[in-house]
Tab-separated table of C-alpha atoms in Angstrom:
chain	number	residue	atom	x	y	z
F	1	MET	CA	6.489	-8.655	-3.217
F	2	GLU	CA	5.676	-8.279	-0.067
F	3	ILE	CA	3.243	-10.575	2.140
F	4	THR	CA	2.660	-10.120	5.918
F	5	GLU	CA	0.428	-10.635	8.628
F	6	LYS	CA	-1.910	-7.483	9.453
F	7	ARG	CA	-4.959	-6.522	12.116
F	8	ILE	CA	-7.917	-5.165	10.859
F	9	GLU	CA	-9.746	-3.089	12.762
F	10	GLU	CA	-13.921	-4.074	13.331
F	11	GLU	CA	-15.491	-1.425	10.216
F	12	ARG	CA	-19.185	-0.734	9.353
F	13	VAL	CA	-19.578	-1.722	5.979
F	14	ALA	CA	-22.951	-0.531	3.452
F	15	TYR	CA	-22.575	-3.300	0.556
F	16	ILE	CA	-24.122	-5.141	-2.152
F	17	PRO	CA	-24.589	-8.727	-2.344
F	18	TYR	CA	-24.006	-9.923	-6.263
F	19	MET	CA	-23.905	-12.947	-8.201
F	20	GLY	CA	-22.503	-12.583	-12.039
F	21	SER	CA	-19.635	-10.954	-13.684
F	22	TYR	CA	-16.693	-8.505	-12.454
F	23	ASP	CA	-17.656	-6.081	-15.284
F	24	LYS	CA	-20.750	-5.718	-12.542
F	25	ILE	CA	-18.372	-3.803	-10.531
F	26	PRO	CA	-17.859	-0.374	-11.132
F	27	GLU	CA	-21.822	0.184	-10.865
F	28	LEU	CA	-21.728	-1.378	-7.738
F	29	ILE	CA	-19.111	0.761	-6.295
F	30	ALA	CA	-21.094	3.943	-7.586
F	31	GLU	CA	-24.288	2.613	-6.012
F	32	VAL	CA	-23.031	1.971	-2.802
F	33	ALA	CA	-21.302	5.150	-3.046
F	34	GLN	CA	-24.390	7.344	-3.592
F	35	TRP	CA	-26.661	5.504	-1.038
F	36	LEU	CA	-24.321	6.799	1.721
F	37	VAL	CA	-24.326	10.369	0.214
F	38	ASP	CA	-28.348	10.666	0.005
F	39	LYS	CA	-28.116	8.887	3.345
F	40	ASP	CA	-25.697	12.018	4.765
F	41	PHE	CA	-23.035	9.184	6.166
F	42	GLU	CA	-19.386	9.878	6.245
F	43	MET	CA	-16.944	7.676	4.201
F	44	THR	CA	-14.209	6.116	5.867
F	45	GLY	CA	-11.779	5.806	3.297
F	46	LEU	CA	-12.532	1.735	2.912
F	47	ILE	CA	-13.718	0.617	-0.445
F	48	TYR	CA	-13.297	-3.448	-0.428
F	49	GLY	CA	-14.795	-6.581	-2.854
F	50	THR	CA	-14.866	-10.004	-1.149
F	51	TYR	CA	-15.051	-12.631	-3.230
F	52	PHE	CA	-16.966	-15.921	-2.401
F	53	ASN	CA	-16.288	-18.054	-5.654
F	54	SER	CA	-13.276	-17.757	-8.561
F	55	PRO	CA	-13.643	-16.839	-12.253
F	56	GLU	CA	-11.004	-20.350	-12.123
F	57	ASN	CA	-13.614	-22.715	-10.535
F	58	VAL	CA	-17.035	-20.892	-11.881
F	59	SER	CA	-18.488	-19.534	-14.980
F	60	GLU	CA	-18.868	-16.388	-15.533
F	61	ASP	CA	-22.468	-15.563	-14.345
F	62	LYS	CA	-22.181	-17.896	-10.631
F	63	LEU	CA	-19.352	-15.791	-9.477
F	64	GLN	CA	-21.036	-14.215	-6.107
F	65	TYR	CA	-18.642	-11.195	-4.040
F	66	GLU	CA	-19.761	-7.756	-2.729
F	67	ILE	CA	-18.466	-5.049	-2.729
F	68	GLY	CA	-18.927	-2.269	-0.506
F	69	PHE	CA	-17.628	0.944	1.080
F	70	GLY	CA	-16.779	0.981	5.604
F	71	PHE	CA	-18.801	4.289	7.140
F	72	GLU	CA	-19.618	6.006	9.909
F	73	GLY	CA	-23.503	6.774	10.670
F	74	LYS	CA	-25.749	5.673	13.311
F	75	ILE	CA	-28.478	3.132	11.377
F	76	THR	CA	-31.000	0.151	12.800
F	77	ALA	CA	-31.358	-1.444	9.695
F	78	LEU	CA	-29.793	-4.368	8.603
F	79	ARG	CA	-31.077	-3.820	4.692
F	80	GLU	CA	-31.932	-1.386	2.815
F	81	GLY	CA	-33.506	-2.500	-0.721
F	82	LYS	CA	-30.360	-3.784	-2.325
F	83	ILE	CA	-27.739	-2.243	0.350
F	84	GLY	CA	-26.678	-4.330	3.128
F	85	ILE	CA	-25.695	-2.920	6.913
F	86	LYS	CA	-22.879	-4.823	9.023
F	87	GLU	CA	-19.721	-5.195	11.101
F	88	ILE	CA	-16.731	-6.698	9.943
F	89	PRO	CA	-15.553	-7.936	13.200
F	90	GLU	CA	-11.533	-7.884	14.026
F	91	HIS	CA	-9.672	-10.182	12.683
F	92	THR	CA	-6.287	-11.261	11.123
F	93	VAL	CA	-5.291	-11.337	7.737
F	94	LEU	CA	-2.062	-12.050	4.939
F	95	ALA	CA	-2.393	-8.937	2.779
F	96	ALA	CA	0.196	-7.987	-0.477
F	97	ILE	CA	-0.144	-5.696	-2.793
F	98	HIS	CA	-0.755	-5.519	-6.332
F	99	LYS	CA	0.595	-2.302	-8.525
F	100	GLY	CA	-1.104	-2.514	-11.724
F	101	PRO	CA	-5.095	-3.603	-13.456
F	102	TYR	CA	-7.609	-5.366	-10.980
F	103	SER	CA	-7.652	-8.387	-13.844
F	104	GLU	CA	-3.494	-9.101	-13.136
F	105	VAL	CA	-4.285	-9.210	-9.543
F	106	GLY	CA	-4.870	-13.086	-9.261
F	107	PRO	CA	-0.921	-14.131	-8.965
F	108	VAL	CA	-0.706	-11.755	-5.916
F	109	ILE	CA	-4.183	-14.203	-4.916
F	110	HIS	CA	-2.352	-16.957	-5.350
F	111	ALA	CA	0.821	-15.857	-3.783
F	112	VAL	CA	-0.175	-15.250	-0.756
F	113	ILE	CA	-2.319	-18.502	-0.512
F	114	ASP	CA	0.718	-20.444	-1.197
F	115	HIS	CA	2.467	-17.968	2.038
F	116	ALA	CA	-0.580	-19.190	3.959
F	117	VAL	CA	-0.182	-22.982	3.729
F	118	LYS	CA	3.584	-22.901	3.831
F	119	ASN	CA	4.095	-21.422	7.158
F	120	ASN	CA	1.292	-23.357	8.651
F	121	TYR	CA	-1.853	-21.200	8.461
F	122	ASP	CA	-6.033	-21.456	8.382
F	123	ILE	CA	-7.296	-19.995	6.084
F	124	VAL	CA	-10.758	-18.811	7.548
F	125	GLY	CA	-12.975	-16.560	4.969
F	126	PRO	CA	-13.101	-15.703	1.436
F	127	ILE	CA	-11.042	-13.509	-0.590
F	128	SER	CA	-11.528	-9.893	-0.229
F	129	GLU	CA	-9.300	-6.639	-2.218
F	130	ALA	CA	-8.571	-3.273	-0.626
F	131	TYR	CA	-8.885	-0.509	-3.456
F	132	LEU	CA	-6.821	2.417	-2.345
F	133	ASN	CA	-6.256	4.436	-5.016
F	134	ASN	CA	-9.279	5.320	-7.990
F	135	PRO	CA	-9.634	4.582	-11.080
F	136	ASN	CA	-11.231	7.441	-12.670
F	137	ASP	CA	-8.236	9.160	-12.112
F	138	THR	CA	-5.478	6.369	-11.561
F	139	PRO	CA	-3.987	5.291	-14.416
F	140	GLU	CA	-4.253	1.392	-14.973
F	141	GLU	CA	-0.916	0.814	-14.486
F	142	GLU	CA	-0.388	3.011	-11.037
F	143	LEU	CA	-3.908	1.190	-9.597
F	144	LEU	CA	-3.426	-0.118	-6.076
F	145	THR	CA	-5.167	-3.150	-4.455
F	146	GLU	CA	-4.359	-5.043	-1.040
F	147	VAL	CA	-5.068	-8.415	-1.395
F	148	ARG	CA	-6.804	-10.092	2.376
F	149	ILE	CA	-6.216	-13.369	2.876
F	150	PRO	CA	-8.084	-13.690	6.736
F	151	VAL	CA	-6.465	-16.385	8.473
F	152	ILE	CA	-5.304	-17.631	12.193
F	153	LYS	CA	-1.677	-19.775	12.661
F	154	VAL	CA	-1.780	-22.888	13.316
């Protein structure tokens, strides 16, 4: 597995924060996507999840995460109903690609964290996953997920 350091450009996102089972993710993705379509915003291609804790450490009902999309368009509100709007600033990440079912991404996350520790990086934010293809038309074993962990070199 290749782990690379890369810069992620600033991105405006629409997202829904959620606490509970990961089983809700497809519904949250659909909800954010529909909001963007209804508002006539152009999606930039980024579909992501940011995970603030882990099923290794908390029960399913305590999982905290957000699901969102990058988009272009003018909006001044920071929240509209369940949808939040924010700018994710430019930042550096360690990244690796996982190929296969979303439920099997854990070893890639651990490998990136281990790489960070062994190579003198400080982890400075939560783990994110960028979903690189569409699960509706991609076989599960072909799904591509980029694991991103924000870091600074020490």
